[in-house]
Amino acid sequence: MAGLILSELGRWVRALVGPCVALAALAGLAVGSIGSLAVAPELHIAAVRAWQTADVLTALWLVWCVWRTGRRPVLDRRAASHLQDLRDRADVAGWSLVCVVELRESSPAGQHIVATDVRTGVAEGIWLSEVCALVGSYALIHRHTAGLDLVDVLPPTEMLAARRDEAVRARRLRRAWTVSVRRQHRRQRRAARAVARATEGMFRRRGRDRAAS
């Protein structure tokens, strides 16, 4: 649990350190520089307005960072769910999940791409009609006698989000497994100590009985 809390705290610190440092710098600028411009009222007014504009923009940046950081786990889970849905649908015969690795030609009519099958690793040239898929995207393709249809696309940004969620889940599973193993070891040690104490007590009682007889 402590590791998860530290990881989450680190994520928030990394996201907010930029706007917080910018706000602190603007505050220092206001205290150290704007006051010295009082001898020139027109410069003082311009400096105050510039500082206020920068302050508002930085505050908006901070709010946006807070919103994005708070929403990122939800968006990552959605992307991971979308990716898993593509994997499940690709299990059906005639369906393939491919990764776009190269864009050869693009036009309003469609794209010529090189894609690698996620399961087999086989690369092939594919024509996508009237669509646009960025390099790094995952595409779900339905193959039939007339050709193929692009059914769904997972953009590279969502792929990164899905990978983040999978990495977080993997870390949680590893920590849960570690905690479970440690608890099991503690239970085994306690049981071993209890057996040792019971055995020692039995020998002591036998010794007292022999001494009494």
Coordinates of N, CA and C in Angstrom, one line a residue:
M1 N 0.8 -1.2 0.0 CA 0.0 0.0 0.0 C 0.9 1.3 0.0
A2 N 1.9 1.2 0.8 CA 2.8 2.4 0.9 C 3.5 2.7 -0.5
G3 N 3.8 1.6 -1.2 CA 4.4 1.8 -2.6 C 3.4 2.4 -3.5
L4 N 2.1 2.0 -3.5 CA 1.1 2.6 -4.3 C 0.9 4.1 -4.0
I5 N 0.9 4.4 -2.7 CA 0.7 5.8 -2.3 C 1.9 6.7 -2.8
L6 N 3.1 6.1 -2.7 CA 4.3 6.9 -3.1 C 4.3 7.1 -4.6
S7 N 3.9 6.0 -5.3 CA 3.8 6.1 -6.8 C 2.8 7.1 -7.2
E8 N 1.6 7.1 -6.6 CA 0.6 8.1 -7.0 C 1.0 9.5 -6.6
L9 N 1.7 9.7 -5.4 CA 2.2 11.0 -5.0 C 3.2 11.5 -6.0
G10 N 4.1 10.6 -6.4 CA 5.1 11.0 -7.4 C 4.5 11.4 -8.7
R11 N 3.4 10.8 -9.1 CA 2.8 11.1 -10.4 C 2.2 12.6 -10.3
W12 N 1.6 12.9 -9.2 CA 1.1 14.3 -9.0 C 2.2 15.3 -8.9
V13 N 3.3 14.9 -8.2 CA 4.4 15.9 -8.1 C 5.0 16.2 -9.5
R14 N 5.2 15.2 -10.3 CA 5.8 15.4 -11.6 C 4.9 16.2 -12.5
A15 N 3.5 16.0 -12.3 CA 2.6 16.8 -13.2 C 2.5 18.2 -12.7
L16 N 2.6 18.5 -11.5 CA 2.3 19.9 -11.0 C 3.6 20.7 -10.7
V17 N 4.7 20.1 -10.7 CA 6.0 20.9 -10.4 C 6.2 22.0 -11.4
G18 N 5.9 21.8 -12.7 CA 6.1 22.9 -13.6 C 5.3 24.1 -13.4
P19 N 3.9 24.0 -13.3 CA 3.1 25.2 -13.1 C 3.4 25.8 -11.7
C20 N 3.7 25.0 -10.7 CA 3.9 25.6 -9.4 C 5.2 26.4 -9.4
V21 N 6.3 25.9 -10.0 CA 7.5 26.6 -10.1 C 7.3 27.9 -10.9
A22 N 6.5 27.9 -12.0 CA 6.2 29.1 -12.8 C 5.4 30.1 -11.9
L23 N 4.5 29.7 -11.1 CA 3.7 30.6 -10.2 C 4.7 31.2 -9.2
A24 N 5.6 30.4 -8.6 CA 6.5 31.0 -7.7 C 7.5 32.0 -8.3
A25 N 7.9 31.7 -9.6 CA 8.8 32.6 -10.3 C 8.0 33.9 -10.6
L26 N 6.8 33.8 -10.9 CA 6.0 35.1 -11.2 C 5.8 35.9 -9.9
A27 N 5.6 35.1 -8.8 CA 5.4 35.9 -7.5 C 6.7 36.6 -7.2
G28 N 7.9 35.9 -7.4 CA 9.1 36.6 -7.1 C 9.4 37.7 -8.0
L29 N 9.0 37.6 -9.3 CA 9.1 38.7 -10.2 C 8.3 39.9 -9.8
A30 N 7.1 39.6 -9.3 CA 6.2 40.7 -8.9 C 6.8 41.5 -7.7
V31 N 7.3 40.7 -6.8 CA 7.9 41.3 -5.5 C 9.2 42.0 -5.8
G32 N 10.0 41.4 -6.7 CA 11.4 42.0 -6.8 C 11.5 43.0 -7.9
S33 N 10.7 42.9 -9.0 CA 10.9 43.8 -10.1 C 9.8 44.9 -10.3
I34 N 8.6 44.5 -10.2 CA 7.5 45.4 -10.5 C 7.5 46.7 -9.6
G35 N 7.9 46.4 -8.3 CA 7.9 47.5 -7.4 C 9.0 48.6 -7.7
S36 N 10.1 48.1 -8.4 CA 11.1 49.1 -8.7 C 10.8 50.0 -9.9
L37 N 9.6 49.7 -10.6 CA 9.2 50.5 -11.7 C 8.2 51.6 -11.3
A38 N 8.1 51.8 -10.1 CA 7.1 52.9 -9.6 C 7.5 54.3 -10.1
V39 N 8.8 54.5 -10.4 CA 9.2 55.8 -10.8 C 8.6 56.1 -12.2
A40 N 8.3 55.1 -13.0 CA 7.8 55.3 -14.3 C 6.4 54.7 -14.3
P41 N 5.3 55.5 -14.1 CA 4.0 54.9 -14.0 C 3.5 54.1 -15.2
E42 N 3.9 54.6 -16.4 CA 3.4 53.9 -17.6 C 4.1 52.5 -17.7
L43 N 5.4 52.4 -17.3 CA 6.1 51.1 -17.3 C 5.5 50.3 -16.2
H44 N 5.2 50.9 -15.1 CA 4.7 50.1 -13.9 C 3.3 49.5 -14.3
I45 N 2.5 50.3 -15.0 CA 1.1 49.7 -15.4 C 1.3 48.6 -16.4
A46 N 2.2 48.8 -17.4 CA 2.4 47.7 -18.4 C 3.0 46.5 -17.7
A47 N 3.9 46.7 -16.8 CA 4.5 45.5 -16.1 C 3.4 44.7 -15.3
V48 N 2.6 45.5 -14.6 CA 1.5 44.9 -13.8 C 0.6 44.1 -14.7
R49 N 0.2 44.7 -15.8 CA -0.7 44.0 -16.7 C -0.1 42.7 -17.3
A50 N 1.2 42.8 -17.7 CA 1.9 41.7 -18.2 C 2.0 40.6 -17.1
W51 N 2.3 41.0 -15.9 CA 2.4 40.0 -14.8 C 1.0 39.3 -14.6
Q52 N 0.0 40.1 -14.6 CA -1.4 39.6 -14.3 C -1.8 38.6 -15.4
T53 N -1.4 38.9 -16.7 CA -1.7 38.0 -17.8 C -1.0 36.7 -17.6
A54 N 0.3 36.8 -17.3 CA 1.1 35.6 -17.1 C 0.6 34.8 -16.0
D55 N 0.2 35.5 -14.9 CA -0.3 34.8 -13.7 C -1.6 34.0 -14.0
V56 N -2.5 34.7 -14.8 CA -3.7 34.0 -15.1 C -3.5 32.8 -16.0
L57 N -2.6 32.9 -17.0 CA -2.3 31.8 -17.9 C -1.6 30.7 -17.1
T58 N -0.7 31.0 -16.2 CA -0.1 30.0 -15.4 C -1.1 29.3 -14.5
A59 N -2.0 30.1 -13.9 CA -3.1 29.4 -13.1 C -4.0 28.5 -13.9
L60 N -4.3 28.9 -15.1 CA -5.1 28.0 -16.0 C -4.3 26.8 -16.4
W61 N -3.0 26.9 -16.6 CA -2.1 25.8 -16.8 C -2.1 24.8 -15.6
L62 N -2.1 25.4 -14.4 CA -2.1 24.5 -13.2 C -3.5 23.8 -13.1
V63 N -4.6 24.5 -13.4 CA -5.9 23.9 -13.3 C -6.0 22.8 -14.3
W64 N -5.4 23.0 -15.5 CA -5.5 22.0 -16.6 C -4.6 20.8 -16.2
C65 N -3.5 21.0 -15.6 CA -2.6 19.9 -15.1 C -3.3 19.1 -14.0
V66 N -4.0 19.8 -13.1 CA -4.7 19.1 -12.1 C -5.8 18.2 -12.7
W67 N -6.6 18.8 -13.6 CA -7.7 18.0 -14.3 C -7.1 16.8 -15.0
R68 N -6.1 17.1 -15.8 CA -5.5 16.0 -16.6 C -4.9 14.9 -15.7
T69 N -4.3 15.2 -14.6 CA -3.7 14.2 -13.8 C -4.7 13.4 -13.1
G70 N -5.8 14.1 -12.6 CA -6.9 13.4 -12.0 C -7.7 12.5 -12.9
R71 N -7.8 12.9 -14.2 CA -8.6 12.1 -15.1 C -7.7 11.0 -15.8
R72 N -6.4 11.1 -15.7 CA -5.6 10.2 -16.5 C -5.8 8.7 -16.1
P73 N -6.0 8.3 -14.9 CA -6.2 6.9 -14.6 C -7.5 6.4 -15.2
V74 N -8.6 7.3 -15.2 CA -9.8 6.9 -15.9 C -9.7 6.7 -17.4
L75 N -9.0 7.6 -18.0 CA -8.8 7.6 -19.4 C -7.9 6.4 -19.8
D76 N -6.9 6.1 -18.9 CA -6.0 5.0 -19.2 C -6.8 3.6 -19.1
R77 N -7.7 3.5 -18.1 CA -8.5 2.3 -18.0 C -9.4 2.1 -19.2
R78 N -10.0 3.2 -19.7 CA -10.8 3.2 -20.9 C -10.0 2.7 -22.1
A79 N -8.8 3.2 -22.3 CA -7.9 2.8 -23.4 C -7.5 1.4 -23.2
A80 N -7.2 0.9 -22.0 CA -6.9 -0.5 -21.8 C -8.0 -1.4 -22.1
S81 N -9.2 -1.0 -21.7 CA -10.4 -1.8 -22.0 C -10.7 -1.8 -23.5
H82 N -10.5 -0.7 -24.2 CA -10.6 -0.7 -25.7 C -9.6 -1.6 -26.4
L83 N -8.4 -1.6 -25.9 CA -7.3 -2.4 -26.5 C -7.7 -3.9 -26.2
Q84 N -8.1 -4.3 -25.0 CA -8.5 -5.6 -24.8 C -9.7 -6.1 -25.6
D85 N -10.6 -5.1 -25.8 CA -11.8 -5.5 -26.7 C -11.3 -5.8 -28.1
L86 N -10.3 -5.0 -28.6 CA -9.8 -5.3 -30.0 C -9.1 -6.7 -30.0
R87 N -8.4 -7.0 -28.9 CA -7.7 -8.3 -28.9 C -8.8 -9.4 -28.9
D88 N -9.8 -9.3 -28.1 CA -10.8 -10.3 -28.0 C -11.5 -10.5 -29.4
R89 N -11.9 -9.4 -30.0 CA -12.5 -9.5 -31.3 C -11.6 -10.0 -32.4
A90 N -10.3 -9.9 -32.3 CA -9.4 -10.4 -33.2 C -9.2 -11.9 -33.1
D91 N -9.8 -12.6 -32.1 CA -9.8 -14.0 -32.0 C -10.7 -14.7 -33.0
V92 N -11.6 -14.0 -33.5 CA -12.6 -14.6 -34.5 C -11.9 -14.8 -35.8
A93 N -12.2 -15.9 -36.5 CA -11.6 -16.2 -37.8 C -12.0 -15.1 -38.8
G94 N -11.0 -14.7 -39.5 CA -11.2 -13.6 -40.5 C -11.0 -12.2 -40.0
W95 N -10.6 -12.1 -38.7 CA -10.4 -10.8 -38.1 C -8.9 -10.8 -37.7
S96 N -8.3 -9.6 -37.8 CA -6.9 -9.5 -37.4 C -6.7 -8.1 -36.7
L97 N -5.8 -8.1 -35.8 CA -5.3 -6.9 -35.1 C -3.9 -6.6 -35.6
V98 N -3.7 -5.5 -36.2 CA -2.4 -5.2 -36.8 C -1.9 -3.8 -36.2
C99 N -0.6 -3.6 -36.3 CA 0.0 -2.4 -35.9 C 0.5 -1.7 -37.1
V100 N 0.2 -0.4 -37.3 CA 0.7 0.3 -38.4 C 2.1 0.7 -38.2
V101 N 3.1 0.2 -39.0 CA 4.5 0.5 -38.8 C 5.1 1.4 -39.8
E102 N 4.4 1.6 -41.0 CA 4.9 2.5 -42.0 C 3.8 3.0 -42.9
L103 N 3.8 4.3 -43.2 CA 2.9 4.9 -44.1 C 3.6 5.1 -45.5
R104 N 3.1 4.4 -46.5 CA 3.7 4.5 -47.8 C 3.1 5.6 -48.7
E105 N 1.8 5.8 -48.6 CA 1.1 6.7 -49.4 C -0.2 7.1 -48.8
S106 N -0.5 8.4 -48.8 CA -1.8 8.8 -48.2 C -2.5 9.8 -49.2
S107 N -3.8 9.6 -49.3 CA -4.6 10.5 -50.2 C -6.0 10.5 -49.7
P108 N -6.8 11.4 -50.2 CA -8.2 11.4 -49.7 C -8.9 10.1 -50.0
A109 N -8.4 9.3 -50.9 CA -9.1 8.0 -51.2 C -8.7 7.0 -50.1
G110 N -7.6 7.2 -49.4 CA -7.2 6.2 -48.4 C -5.7 6.2 -48.2
Q111 N -5.2 5.1 -47.7 CA -3.8 5.0 -47.3 C -3.2 3.6 -47.8
H112 N -2.0 3.6 -48.2 CA -1.2 2.4 -48.4 C -0.3 2.4 -47.2
I113 N -0.4 1.3 -46.4 CA 0.4 1.2 -45.1 C 1.1 -0.2 -45.1
V114 N 2.1 -0.2 -44.3 CA 2.7 -1.5 -43.9 C 2.3 -1.8 -42.5
A115 N 1.7 -2.9 -42.2 CA 1.2 -3.3 -40.9 C 1.7 -4.6 -40.5
T116 N 1.9 -4.8 -39.2 CA 2.4 -6.1 -38.7 C 1.3 -6.7 -37.8
D117 N 1.0 -8.0 -38.1 CA 0.0 -8.7 -37.3 C 0.5 -8.8 -35.9
V118 N -0.4 -8.4 -34.9 CA 0.0 -8.4 -33.5 C 0.3 -9.8 -33.0
R119 N -0.4 -10.8 -33.5 CA -0.3 -12.2 -33.0 C 0.8 -12.9 -33.7
T120 N 0.9 -12.8 -35.0 CA 1.9 -13.6 -35.8 C 3.2 -12.9 -36.1
G121 N 3.2 -11.5 -36.1 CA 4.3 -10.8 -36.4 C 4.6 -10.6 -37.9
V122 N 3.7 -11.1 -38.8 CA 3.8 -11.0 -40.2 C 3.5 -9.6 -40.7
A123 N 4.4 -9.1 -41.5 CA 4.2 -7.7 -42.0 C 3.6 -7.8 -43.4
E124 N 2.7 -6.9 -43.8 CA 2.1 -7.0 -45.1 C 1.7 -5.5 -45.5
G125 N 1.6 -5.3 -46.8 CA 1.1 -4.0 -47.3 C -0.4 -4.1 -47.3
I126 N -1.1 -3.0 -46.9 CA -2.5 -3.0 -46.8 C -3.0 -1.7 -47.3
W127 N -4.2 -1.7 -48.0 CA -4.8 -0.5 -48.5 C -6.0 -0.3 -47.6
L128 N -6.0 0.9 -46.9 CA -7.2 1.3 -46.1 C -8.0 2.4 -46.9
S129 N -9.2 2.1 -47.2 CA -10.0 2.9 -48.0 C -10.7 4.0 -47.2
E130 N -10.4 5.3 -47.6 CA -11.0 6.5 -47.0 C -10.9 6.6 -45.5
V131 N -9.7 6.2 -45.0 CA -9.4 6.3 -43.6 C -8.0 6.9 -43.4
C132 N -7.7 7.3 -42.2 CA -6.4 7.8 -41.9 C -6.0 7.2 -40.5
A133 N -4.9 6.4 -40.6 CA -4.4 5.7 -39.4 C -2.9 6.2 -39.2
L134 N -2.6 6.7 -38.1 CA -1.2 7.2 -37.8 C -0.3 6.0 -37.6
V135 N 1.0 6.2 -37.8 CA 2.0 5.2 -37.5 C 2.0 4.9 -36.0
G136 N 1.9 3.7 -35.6 CA 1.8 3.3 -34.2 C 0.4 2.9 -33.8
S137 N -0.5 3.2 -34.6 CA -1.9 2.8 -34.3 C -2.1 1.3 -34.4
Y138 N -3.1 0.8 -33.6 CA -3.6 -0.5 -33.7 C -4.9 -0.5 -34.5
A139 N -5.0 -1.4 -35.5 CA -6.2 -1.4 -36.3 C -6.8 -2.8 -36.3
L140 N -8.1 -2.9 -36.2 CA -8.8 -4.1 -36.2 C -9.4 -4.3 -37.7
I141 N -9.0 -5.3 -38.3 CA -9.3 -5.5 -39.7 C -10.2 -6.8 -39.9
H142 N -11.2 -6.7 -40.7 CA -12.0 -7.8 -41.1 C -11.8 -8.2 -42.5
R143 N -11.3 -9.4 -42.7 CA -10.9 -9.9 -44.1 C -12.1 -10.7 -44.6
H144 N -12.4 -10.5 -45.9 CA -13.5 -11.2 -46.5 C -13.1 -11.4 -48.0
T145 N -14.0 -12.0 -48.7 CA -13.6 -12.4 -50.1 C -13.5 -11.1 -51.0
A146 N -14.2 -10.1 -50.7 CA -14.1 -8.8 -51.5 C -12.9 -8.0 -51.1
G147 N -12.2 -8.3 -50.1 CA -11.1 -7.5 -49.6 C -11.0 -7.4 -48.1
L148 N -10.9 -6.3 -47.5 CA -10.9 -6.1 -46.1 C -11.5 -4.8 -45.7
D149 N -12.0 -4.8 -44.5 CA -12.6 -3.6 -43.9 C -11.9 -3.2 -42.6
L150 N -11.7 -1.9 -42.5 CA -11.1 -1.4 -41.2 C -12.3 -1.2 -40.2
V151 N -12.3 -1.9 -39.1 CA -13.4 -1.9 -38.2 C -13.2 -0.9 -37.1
D152 N -12.0 -0.9 -36.6 CA -11.8 0.0 -35.4 C -10.3 0.4 -35.4
V153 N -10.0 1.5 -34.8 CA -8.6 2.0 -34.7 C -8.3 2.5 -33.3
L154 N -7.2 2.1 -32.8 CA -6.7 2.7 -31.5 C -5.5 3.6 -31.8
P155 N -5.6 4.9 -31.6 CA -4.5 5.8 -32.0 C -3.3 5.6 -31.0
P156 N -2.1 6.1 -31.5 CA -0.9 5.9 -30.6 C -1.1 6.5 -29.2
T157 N -1.8 7.7 -29.1 CA -1.9 8.3 -27.8 C -2.7 7.3 -26.8
E158 N -3.8 6.7 -27.4 CA -4.5 5.7 -26.6 C -3.7 4.5 -26.3
M159 N -2.8 4.1 -27.2 CA -2.0 2.9 -27.0 C -1.1 3.2 -25.8
L160 N -0.5 4.4 -25.8 CA 0.4 4.7 -24.6 C -0.4 4.7 -23.3
A161 N -1.7 5.2 -23.4 CA -2.5 5.2 -22.2 C -2.8 3.8 -21.7
A162 N -3.1 2.9 -22.7 CA -3.4 1.5 -22.4 C -2.1 0.9 -21.8
R163 N -1.0 1.2 -22.3 CA 0.3 0.6 -21.8 C 0.5 1.1 -20.3
R164 N 0.2 2.3 -20.1 CA 0.4 2.8 -18.7 C -0.5 2.1 -17.7
D165 N -1.8 1.9 -18.1 CA -2.7 1.2 -17.3 C -2.3 -0.2 -17.1
E166 N -1.8 -0.9 -18.1 CA -1.3 -2.3 -17.9 C -0.1 -2.3 -17.0
A167 N 0.8 -1.3 -17.1 CA 2.0 -1.3 -16.3 C 1.6 -1.1 -14.8
V168 N 0.6 -0.2 -14.6 CA 0.1 0.0 -13.2 C -0.5 -1.2 -12.6
R169 N -1.3 -1.9 -13.4 CA -1.9 -3.2 -13.0 C -0.9 -4.2 -12.7
A170 N 0.2 -4.3 -13.5 CA 1.2 -5.3 -13.3 C 2.0 -5.0 -12.0
R171 N 2.3 -3.7 -11.7 CA 2.9 -3.3 -10.5 C 2.1 -3.7 -9.3
R172 N 0.8 -3.4 -9.4 CA -0.1 -3.8 -8.3 C -0.2 -5.3 -8.0
L173 N -0.2 -6.1 -9.1 CA -0.2 -7.5 -9.0 C 1.1 -8.0 -8.3
R174 N 2.2 -7.4 -8.8 CA 3.5 -7.8 -8.2 C 3.6 -7.5 -6.7
R175 N 3.0 -6.3 -6.3 CA 3.1 -5.9 -4.9 C 2.1 -6.8 -4.1
A176 N 0.9 -7.1 -4.7 CA 0.0 -8.0 -4.0 C 0.6 -9.4 -3.8
W177 N 1.3 -9.8 -4.8 CA 2.0 -11.2 -4.7 C 3.0 -11.1 -3.7
T178 N 3.8 -10.0 -3.6 CA 4.9 -9.9 -2.6 C 4.3 -9.9 -1.2
V179 N 3.3 -9.1 -1.0 CA 2.6 -9.0 0.3 C 2.1 -10.4 0.7
S180 N 1.5 -11.1 -0.3 CA 0.9 -12.4 0.0 C 2.0 -13.4 0.5
V181 N 3.2 -13.4 -0.3 CA 4.3 -14.2 0.1 C 4.8 -13.9 1.4
R182 N 5.0 -12.6 1.7 CA 5.5 -12.2 3.1 C 4.5 -12.7 4.2
R183 N 3.2 -12.5 4.0 CA 2.3 -13.0 5.0 C 2.4 -14.5 5.2
Q184 N 2.5 -15.2 4.1 CA 2.6 -16.7 4.2 C 3.9 -17.1 4.9
H185 N 5.0 -16.4 4.7 CA 6.2 -16.7 5.4 C 6.1 -16.3 6.9
R186 N 5.4 -15.2 7.2 CA 5.2 -14.9 8.6 C 4.3 -16.0 9.3
R187 N 3.3 -16.4 8.6 CA 2.5 -17.5 9.2 C 3.3 -18.7 9.4
Q188 N 4.1 -19.1 8.4 CA 4.9 -20.3 8.6 C 5.9 -20.2 9.7
R189 N 6.5 -19.0 9.9 CA 7.4 -18.8 11.0 C 6.7 -18.8 12.3
R190 N 5.5 -18.2 12.4 CA 4.7 -18.3 13.6 C 4.4 -19.7 14.0
A191 N 4.0 -20.5 12.9 CA 3.6 -21.9 13.2 C 4.8 -22.7 13.6
A192 N 6.0 -22.4 13.0 CA 7.2 -23.1 13.4 C 7.6 -22.8 14.8
R193 N 7.5 -21.5 15.2 CA 7.8 -21.1 16.6 C 6.8 -21.8 17.6
A194 N 5.5 -21.9 17.2 CA 4.5 -22.5 18.0 C 4.8 -24.0 18.2
V195 N 5.2 -24.6 17.2 CA 5.6 -26.1 17.3 C 6.8 -26.2 18.1
A196 N 7.8 -25.3 18.0 CA 9.0 -25.4 18.8 C 8.7 -25.2 20.3
R197 N 7.8 -24.2 20.6 CA 7.5 -24.0 21.9 C 6.7 -25.2 22.5
A198 N 5.8 -25.7 21.7 CA 5.0 -26.9 22.2 C 5.9 -28.1 22.5
T199 N 6.9 -28.3 21.6 CA 7.9 -29.4 21.7 C 8.7 -29.2 23.0
E200 N 9.2 -27.9 23.1 CA 10.0 -27.6 24.3 C 9.2 -27.8 25.6
G201 N 7.9 -27.4 25.6 CA 7.1 -27.6 26.8 C 6.9 -29.0 27.1
M202 N 6.7 -29.9 26.0 CA 6.5 -31.3 26.2 C 7.7 -31.9 26.9
F203 N 8.9 -31.6 26.4 CA 10.1 -32.1 27.0 C 10.3 -31.7 28.4
R204 N 9.9 -30.4 28.7 CA 10.1 -29.9 30.1 C 9.1 -30.7 31.0
R205 N 7.9 -30.9 30.6 CA 7.0 -31.7 31.4 C 7.4 -33.1 31.6
R206 N 8.0 -33.7 30.6 CA 8.5 -35.1 30.7 C 9.7 -35.1 31.7
G207 N 10.5 -34.1 31.7 CA 11.6 -34.0 32.6 C 11.2 -33.8 34.0
R208 N 10.1 -33.0 34.2 CA 9.6 -32.8 35.6 C 8.9 -34.1 36.1
D209 N 8.2 -34.8 35.2 CA 7.6 -36.1 35.6 C 8.7 -37.1 36.0
R210 N 9.7 -37.2 35.2 CA 10.8 -38.1 35.6 C 11.5 -37.8 36.9
A211 N 11.7 -36.5 37.1 CA 12.3 -36.0 38.4 C 11.4 -36.3 39.5
A212 N 10.0 -36.2 39.3 CA 9.1 -36.4 40.4 C 9.0 -37.9 40.8
S213 N 9.2 -38.8 39.7 CA 9.1 -40.2 40.0 C 10.4 -40.8 40.5

